[in-house]
């Protein structure tokens, strides 16, 4: 496994190096593109000014070519005639605006052409940088394909889900997962569309009913609502004390801080809350409680402006919510993770060693049709569930009446399997060729 790990690390380093190259290119292009876009904007502003100037000159030229009004020497000229003359002049001016071709000077035309040419060159440069970046991103995908395996068909069993009963069991596990996530409406829709039997559907909701309450309280804590959580800890206070849990204190600490955060007006209420609730934690949290009492000094300034501001941070609420989730599930003897998520995560962790034995399976048929793996895969302590033992021979869980037995060769089978396989005083291990006396087998406790 050491060599396999080194190969994986080398592959990760290769991909990481390529990603760093792409990220650096992103940064370079962003900086250059910002400068290029600013230059183009400046050029377009110059072009706009040139066009506005040309328009103003055309307007002035058109006005200057209008007909002069001769009112003579008589200051009392007929106003009606003057109005008619003004209307004629306006119509002539409008006609000149609409029919006269634009007249730009050579310098204005040169400015416009230069601005357009520069803008076009900068846009072409941006387009070339984008193509270069696209090539670098595509190269990352090729490096990943070259260094990692994307085809996992060798680790799958295509016949597993072809059976209708297995498909229904999968639907059941998925429905439980949705209930576990508080998505009961999705679970009901899945049950309805998969035509799940009523007894199986009822089992889904009954088995998840305990976690439904835990999930609801967990969400409430994240929304800074402690009422349901405090009621739950009061109901299971003896169990939490037996497990040496600090959940009850952490919840009361948050409730106290919620009160004292309201300022000087809540001082009396905070004192009463501390007096009524913290006395039972005096032995276990003798250093934390005086720290909380120090918050009273900073009431005029506000806790958010004191050295204790970290106690009312969002991170503190998140931490307490997950402590509640862990301790509540442990108290009720249920898993905080759904069976579906555990199976998927464990399967992902086992992919690498399963792919490593792919060639052996194909050449030597190493599994020989059995359900167990030919090698041990270490999934870490979080995936070790040794409170129960399933006999690999009879494929059923051991009980007090049918306990697990360890053979002299080290393999473990159930007592019923031991009796079935033994022939008088001779027992041949089903996993190795060693023969032994079945009476030498000893009971083991997990």
PDB file of C-alpha atoms in Angstrom, residues 6 95 193 293 303 368 371 374 386 388 410 420:
ATOM      1  CA  UNK A   6       3.316   7.284  -3.249  1.00  0.00           C
ATOM      2  CA  UNK A  95     -34.150  70.316 -43.898  1.00  0.00           C
ATOM      3  CA  UNK A 193     -43.517   6.565  -7.097  1.00  0.00           C
ATOM      4  CA  UNK A 293     -19.572  36.293  35.209  1.00  0.00           C
ATOM      5  CA  UNK A 303     -20.462  42.032  24.884  1.00  0.00           C
ATOM      6  CA  UNK A 368     -14.513 -17.051  -6.427  1.00  0.00           C
ATOM      7  CA  UNK A 371     -19.284 -11.802  -0.977  1.00  0.00           C
ATOM      8  CA  UNK A 374      -9.736 -10.975  -0.755  1.00  0.00           C
ATOM      9  CA  UNK A 386     -17.715  -4.327  15.688  1.00  0.00           C
ATOM     10  CA  UNK A 388     -22.179  -7.080  15.914  1.00  0.00           C
ATOM     11  CA  UNK A 410      -7.480 -17.428  13.577  1.00  0.00           C
ATOM     12  CA  UNK A 420     -22.480 -27.655  10.634  1.00  0.00           C
TER      13      UNK A 420
END
